[in-house]
JSON list of C-alpha atoms in Angstrom, two decimals:
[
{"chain": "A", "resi": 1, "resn": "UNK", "atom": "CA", "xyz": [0.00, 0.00, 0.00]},
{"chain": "A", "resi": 2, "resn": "UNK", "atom": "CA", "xyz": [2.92, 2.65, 0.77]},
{"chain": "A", "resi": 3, "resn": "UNK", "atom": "CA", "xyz": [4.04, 3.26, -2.51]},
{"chain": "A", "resi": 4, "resn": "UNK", "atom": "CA", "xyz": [8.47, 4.97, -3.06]},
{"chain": "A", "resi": 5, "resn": "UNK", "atom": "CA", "xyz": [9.38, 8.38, -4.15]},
{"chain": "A", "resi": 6, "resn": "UNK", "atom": "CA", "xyz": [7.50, 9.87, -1.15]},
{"chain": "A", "resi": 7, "resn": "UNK", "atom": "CA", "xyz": [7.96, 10.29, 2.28]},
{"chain": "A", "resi": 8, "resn": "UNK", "atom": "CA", "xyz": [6.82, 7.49, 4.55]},
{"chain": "A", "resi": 9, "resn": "UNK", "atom": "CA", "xyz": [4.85, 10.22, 7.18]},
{"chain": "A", "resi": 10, "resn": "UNK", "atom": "CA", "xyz": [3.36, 11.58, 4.26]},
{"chain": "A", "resi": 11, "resn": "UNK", "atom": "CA", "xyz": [1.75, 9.12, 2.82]},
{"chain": "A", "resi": 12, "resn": "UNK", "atom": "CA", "xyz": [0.19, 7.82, 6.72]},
{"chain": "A", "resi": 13, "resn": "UNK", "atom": "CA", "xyz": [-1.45, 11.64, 6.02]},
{"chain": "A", "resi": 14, "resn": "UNK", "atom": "CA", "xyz": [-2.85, 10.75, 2.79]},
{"chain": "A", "resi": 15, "resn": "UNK", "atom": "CA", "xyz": [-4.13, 7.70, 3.87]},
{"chain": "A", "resi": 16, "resn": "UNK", "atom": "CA", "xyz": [-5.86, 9.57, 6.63]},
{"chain": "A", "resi": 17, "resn": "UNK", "atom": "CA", "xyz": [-7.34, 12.33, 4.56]},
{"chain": "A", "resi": 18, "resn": "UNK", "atom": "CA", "xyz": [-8.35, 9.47, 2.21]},
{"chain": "A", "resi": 19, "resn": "UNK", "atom": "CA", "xyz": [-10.37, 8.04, 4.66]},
{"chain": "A", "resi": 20, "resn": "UNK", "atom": "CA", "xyz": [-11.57, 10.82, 6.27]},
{"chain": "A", "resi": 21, "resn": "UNK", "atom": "CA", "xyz": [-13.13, 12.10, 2.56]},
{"chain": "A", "resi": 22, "resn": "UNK", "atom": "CA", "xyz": [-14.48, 9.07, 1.50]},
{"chain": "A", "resi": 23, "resn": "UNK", "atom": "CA", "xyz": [-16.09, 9.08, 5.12]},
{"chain": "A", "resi": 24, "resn": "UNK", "atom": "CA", "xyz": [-14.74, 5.75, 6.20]},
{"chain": "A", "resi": 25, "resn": "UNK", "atom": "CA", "xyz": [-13.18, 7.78, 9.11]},
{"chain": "A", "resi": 26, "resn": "UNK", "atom": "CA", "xyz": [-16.22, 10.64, 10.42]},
{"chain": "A", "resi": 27, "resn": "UNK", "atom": "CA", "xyz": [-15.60, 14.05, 11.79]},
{"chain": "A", "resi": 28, "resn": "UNK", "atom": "CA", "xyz": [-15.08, 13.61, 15.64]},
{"chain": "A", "resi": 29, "resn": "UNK", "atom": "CA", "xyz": [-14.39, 9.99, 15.39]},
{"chain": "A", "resi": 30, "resn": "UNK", "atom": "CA", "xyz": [-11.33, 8.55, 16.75]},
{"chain": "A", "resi": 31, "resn": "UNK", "atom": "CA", "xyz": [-7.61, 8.17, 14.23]},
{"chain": "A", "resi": 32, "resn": "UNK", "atom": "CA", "xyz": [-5.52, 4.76, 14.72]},
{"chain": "A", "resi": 33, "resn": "UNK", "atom": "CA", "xyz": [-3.19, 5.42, 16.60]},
{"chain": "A", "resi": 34, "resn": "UNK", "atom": "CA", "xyz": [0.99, 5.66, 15.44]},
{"chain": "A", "resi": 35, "resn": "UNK", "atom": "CA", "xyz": [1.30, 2.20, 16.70]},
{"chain": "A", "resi": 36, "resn": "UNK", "atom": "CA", "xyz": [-1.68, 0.62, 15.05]},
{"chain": "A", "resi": 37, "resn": "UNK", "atom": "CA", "xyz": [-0.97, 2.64, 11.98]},
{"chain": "A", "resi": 38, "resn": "UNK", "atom": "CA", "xyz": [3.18, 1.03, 12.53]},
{"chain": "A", "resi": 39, "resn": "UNK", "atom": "CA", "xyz": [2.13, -2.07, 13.17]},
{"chain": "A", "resi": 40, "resn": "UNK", "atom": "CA", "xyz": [-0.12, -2.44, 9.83]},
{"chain": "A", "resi": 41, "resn": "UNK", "atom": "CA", "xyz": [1.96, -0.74, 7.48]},
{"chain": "A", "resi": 42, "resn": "UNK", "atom": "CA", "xyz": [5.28, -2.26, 9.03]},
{"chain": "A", "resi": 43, "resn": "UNK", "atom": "CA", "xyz": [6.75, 1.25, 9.78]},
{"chain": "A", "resi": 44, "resn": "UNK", "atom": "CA", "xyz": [8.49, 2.73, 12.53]},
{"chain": "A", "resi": 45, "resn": "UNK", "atom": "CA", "xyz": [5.99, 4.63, 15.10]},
{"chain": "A", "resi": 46, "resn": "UNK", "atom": "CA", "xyz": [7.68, 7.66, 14.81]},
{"chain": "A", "resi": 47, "resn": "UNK", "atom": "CA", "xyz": [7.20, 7.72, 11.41]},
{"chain": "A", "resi": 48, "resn": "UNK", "atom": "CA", "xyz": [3.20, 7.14, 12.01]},
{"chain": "A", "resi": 49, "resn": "UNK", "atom": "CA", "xyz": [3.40, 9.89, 14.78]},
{"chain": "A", "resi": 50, "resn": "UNK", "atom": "CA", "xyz": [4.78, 12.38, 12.38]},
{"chain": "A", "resi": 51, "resn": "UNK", "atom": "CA", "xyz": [2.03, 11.95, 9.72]},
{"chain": "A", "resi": 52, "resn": "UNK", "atom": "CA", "xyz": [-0.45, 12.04, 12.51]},
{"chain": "A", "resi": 53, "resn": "UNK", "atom": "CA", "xyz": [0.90, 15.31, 14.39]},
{"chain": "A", "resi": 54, "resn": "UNK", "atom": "CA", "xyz": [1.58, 16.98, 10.08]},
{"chain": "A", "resi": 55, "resn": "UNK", "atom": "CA", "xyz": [-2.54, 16.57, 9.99]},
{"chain": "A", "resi": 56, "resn": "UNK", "atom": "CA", "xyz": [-3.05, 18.19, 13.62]},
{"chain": "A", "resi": 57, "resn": "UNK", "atom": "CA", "xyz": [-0.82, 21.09, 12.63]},
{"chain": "A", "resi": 58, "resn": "UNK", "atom": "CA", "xyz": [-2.84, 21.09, 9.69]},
{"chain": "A", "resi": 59, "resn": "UNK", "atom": "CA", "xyz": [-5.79, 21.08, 11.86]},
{"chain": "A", "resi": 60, "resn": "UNK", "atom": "CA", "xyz": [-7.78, 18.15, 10.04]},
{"chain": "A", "resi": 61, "resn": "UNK", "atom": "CA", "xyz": [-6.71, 16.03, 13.75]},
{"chain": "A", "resi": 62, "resn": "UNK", "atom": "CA", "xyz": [-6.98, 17.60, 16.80]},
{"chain": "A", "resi": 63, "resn": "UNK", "atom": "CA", "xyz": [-5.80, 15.52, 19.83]},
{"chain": "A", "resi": 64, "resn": "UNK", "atom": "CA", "xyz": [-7.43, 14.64, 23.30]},
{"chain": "A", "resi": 65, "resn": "UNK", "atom": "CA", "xyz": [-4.97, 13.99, 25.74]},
{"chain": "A", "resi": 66, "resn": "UNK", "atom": "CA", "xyz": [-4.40, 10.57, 27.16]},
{"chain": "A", "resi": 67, "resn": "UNK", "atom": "CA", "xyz": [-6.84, 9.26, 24.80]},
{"chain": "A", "resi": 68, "resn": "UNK", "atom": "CA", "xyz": [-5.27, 9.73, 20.59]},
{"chain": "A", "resi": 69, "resn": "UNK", "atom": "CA", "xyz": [-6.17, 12.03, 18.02]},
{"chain": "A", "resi": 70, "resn": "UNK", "atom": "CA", "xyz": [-9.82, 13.17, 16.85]},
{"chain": "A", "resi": 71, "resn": "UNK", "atom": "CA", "xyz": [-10.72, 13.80, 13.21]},
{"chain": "A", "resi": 72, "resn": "UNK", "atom": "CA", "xyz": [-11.73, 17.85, 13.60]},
{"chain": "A", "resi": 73, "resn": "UNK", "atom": "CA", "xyz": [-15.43, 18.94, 12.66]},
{"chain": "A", "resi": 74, "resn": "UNK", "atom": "CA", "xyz": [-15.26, 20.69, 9.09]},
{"chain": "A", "resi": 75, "resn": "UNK", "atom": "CA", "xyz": [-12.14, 18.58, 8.20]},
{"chain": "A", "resi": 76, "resn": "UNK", "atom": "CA", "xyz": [-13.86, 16.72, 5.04]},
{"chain": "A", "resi": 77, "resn": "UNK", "atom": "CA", "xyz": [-14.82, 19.76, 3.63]},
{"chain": "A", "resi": 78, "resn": "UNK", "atom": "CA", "xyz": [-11.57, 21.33, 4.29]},
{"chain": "A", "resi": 79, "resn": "UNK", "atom": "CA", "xyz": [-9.43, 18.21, 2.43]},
{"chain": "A", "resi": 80, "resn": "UNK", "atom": "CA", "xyz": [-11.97, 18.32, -0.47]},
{"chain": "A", "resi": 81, "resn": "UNK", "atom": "CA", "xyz": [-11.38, 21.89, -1.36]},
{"chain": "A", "resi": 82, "resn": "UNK", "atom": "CA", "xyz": [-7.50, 21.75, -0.89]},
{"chain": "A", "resi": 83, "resn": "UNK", "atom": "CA", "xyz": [-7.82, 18.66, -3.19]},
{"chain": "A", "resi": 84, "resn": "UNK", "atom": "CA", "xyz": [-10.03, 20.55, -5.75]},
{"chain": "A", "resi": 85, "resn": "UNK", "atom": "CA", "xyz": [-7.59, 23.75, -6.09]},
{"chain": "A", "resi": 86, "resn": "UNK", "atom": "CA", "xyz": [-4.64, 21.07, -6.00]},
{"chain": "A", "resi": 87, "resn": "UNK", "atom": "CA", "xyz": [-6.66, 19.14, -8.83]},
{"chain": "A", "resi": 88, "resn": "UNK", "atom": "CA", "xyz": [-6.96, 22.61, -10.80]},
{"chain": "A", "resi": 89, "resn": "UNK", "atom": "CA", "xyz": [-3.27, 22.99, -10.48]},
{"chain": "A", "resi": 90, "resn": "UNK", "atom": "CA", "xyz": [-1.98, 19.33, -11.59]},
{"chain": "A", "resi": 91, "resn": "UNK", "atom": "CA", "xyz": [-4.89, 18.67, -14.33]},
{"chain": "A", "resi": 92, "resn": "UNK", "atom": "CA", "xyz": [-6.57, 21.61, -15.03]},
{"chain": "A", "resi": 93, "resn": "UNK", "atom": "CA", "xyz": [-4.18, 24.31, -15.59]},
{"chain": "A", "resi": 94, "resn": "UNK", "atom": "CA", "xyz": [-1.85, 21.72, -17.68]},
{"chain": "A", "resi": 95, "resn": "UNK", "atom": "CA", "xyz": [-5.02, 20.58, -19.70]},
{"chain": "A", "resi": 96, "resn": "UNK", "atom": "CA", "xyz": [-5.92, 24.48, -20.92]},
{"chain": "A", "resi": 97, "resn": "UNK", "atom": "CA", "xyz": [-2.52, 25.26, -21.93]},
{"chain": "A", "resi": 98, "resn": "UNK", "atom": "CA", "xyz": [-1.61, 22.20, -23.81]},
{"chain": "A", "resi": 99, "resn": "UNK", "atom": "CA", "xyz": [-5.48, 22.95, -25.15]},
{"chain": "A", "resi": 100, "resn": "UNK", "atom": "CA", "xyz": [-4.03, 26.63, -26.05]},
{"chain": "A", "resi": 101, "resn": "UNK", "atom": "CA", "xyz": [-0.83, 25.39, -27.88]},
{"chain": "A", "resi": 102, "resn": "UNK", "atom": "CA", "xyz": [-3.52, 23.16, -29.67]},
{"chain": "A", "resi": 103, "resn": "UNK", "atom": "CA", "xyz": [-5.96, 25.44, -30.63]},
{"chain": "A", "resi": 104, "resn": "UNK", "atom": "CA", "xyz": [-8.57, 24.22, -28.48]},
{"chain": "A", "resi": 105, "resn": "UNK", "atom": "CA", "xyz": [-11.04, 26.85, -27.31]},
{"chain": "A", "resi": 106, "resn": "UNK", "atom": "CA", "xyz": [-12.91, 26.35, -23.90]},
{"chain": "A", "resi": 107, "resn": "UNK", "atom": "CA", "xyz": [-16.65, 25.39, -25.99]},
{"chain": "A", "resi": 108, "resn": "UNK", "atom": "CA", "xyz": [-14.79, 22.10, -28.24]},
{"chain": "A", "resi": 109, "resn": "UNK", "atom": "CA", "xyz": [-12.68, 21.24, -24.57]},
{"chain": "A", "resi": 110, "resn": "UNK", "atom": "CA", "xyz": [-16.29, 21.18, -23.48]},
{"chain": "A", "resi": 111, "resn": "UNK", "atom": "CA", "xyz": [-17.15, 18.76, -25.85]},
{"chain": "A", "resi": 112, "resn": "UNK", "atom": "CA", "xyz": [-14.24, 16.34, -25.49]},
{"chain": "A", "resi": 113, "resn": "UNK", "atom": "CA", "xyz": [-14.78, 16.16, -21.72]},
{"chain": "A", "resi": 114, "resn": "UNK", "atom": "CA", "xyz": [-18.14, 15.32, -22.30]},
{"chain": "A", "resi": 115, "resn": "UNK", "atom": "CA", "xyz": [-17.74, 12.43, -24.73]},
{"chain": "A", "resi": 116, "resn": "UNK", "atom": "CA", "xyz": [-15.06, 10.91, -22.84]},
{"chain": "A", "resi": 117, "resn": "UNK", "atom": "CA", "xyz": [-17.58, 11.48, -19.73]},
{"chain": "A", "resi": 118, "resn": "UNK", "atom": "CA", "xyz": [-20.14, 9.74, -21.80]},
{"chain": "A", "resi": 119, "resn": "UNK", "atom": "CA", "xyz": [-17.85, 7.44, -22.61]},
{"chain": "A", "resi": 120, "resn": "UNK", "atom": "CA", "xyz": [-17.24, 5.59, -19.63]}
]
């Protein structure tokens, strides 16, 4: 499931916010912990801690002392629009220039996206 070519913590983080969007982990409900997130991925705890505390300084995890980290109320719609404005960045952006350089205007992109939408 961890994948190379990007840092170990980070990816505990994605995983996280991957669950927390697709709602398999609710607002206010309870994170694994570093050592059950360690002991499944066959990392080093400190590794899982530091992916853990990078989303509570992000504020998507808050943490409740003695007891583990919290998934903050607000958080899924928080992660969904930094991943929208980092999907307009990566695929959007690229996709109208390379549509410029082609001589695609914005009505026949239009019109491609919605064939290959109707396409699948």
């Amino acid at each position: 499931m961890l994948e190379d070519g990007k840092p170990l913590f980070l990816q505990v983080a994605e995983m996280i916010e991957n669950s927390i969007i697709d709602g398999s982990l609710p607002e206010e409900a309870q994170a694994p912990s570093s050592n059950e997130l360690a002991t499944f991925h066959r990392i080093n705890p400190a590794t899982a801690a530091k992916g853990l505390n990078q989303l509570a300084a992000d504020g998507i995890l808050y943490k409740k002392r003695g007891i583990g980290m919290f998934v903050t109320l607000g958080a899924r719609t928080v992660l969904r629009q930094r991943r929208r404005e980092r999907f307009a960045v990566q695929y959007i952006d690229p996709l109208i220039a390379e549509a410029d350089k082609l001589g695609i205007g914005v009505d026949e992109l239009k019109i491609m996206l919605d064939k290959r939408e109707g396409a699948r």
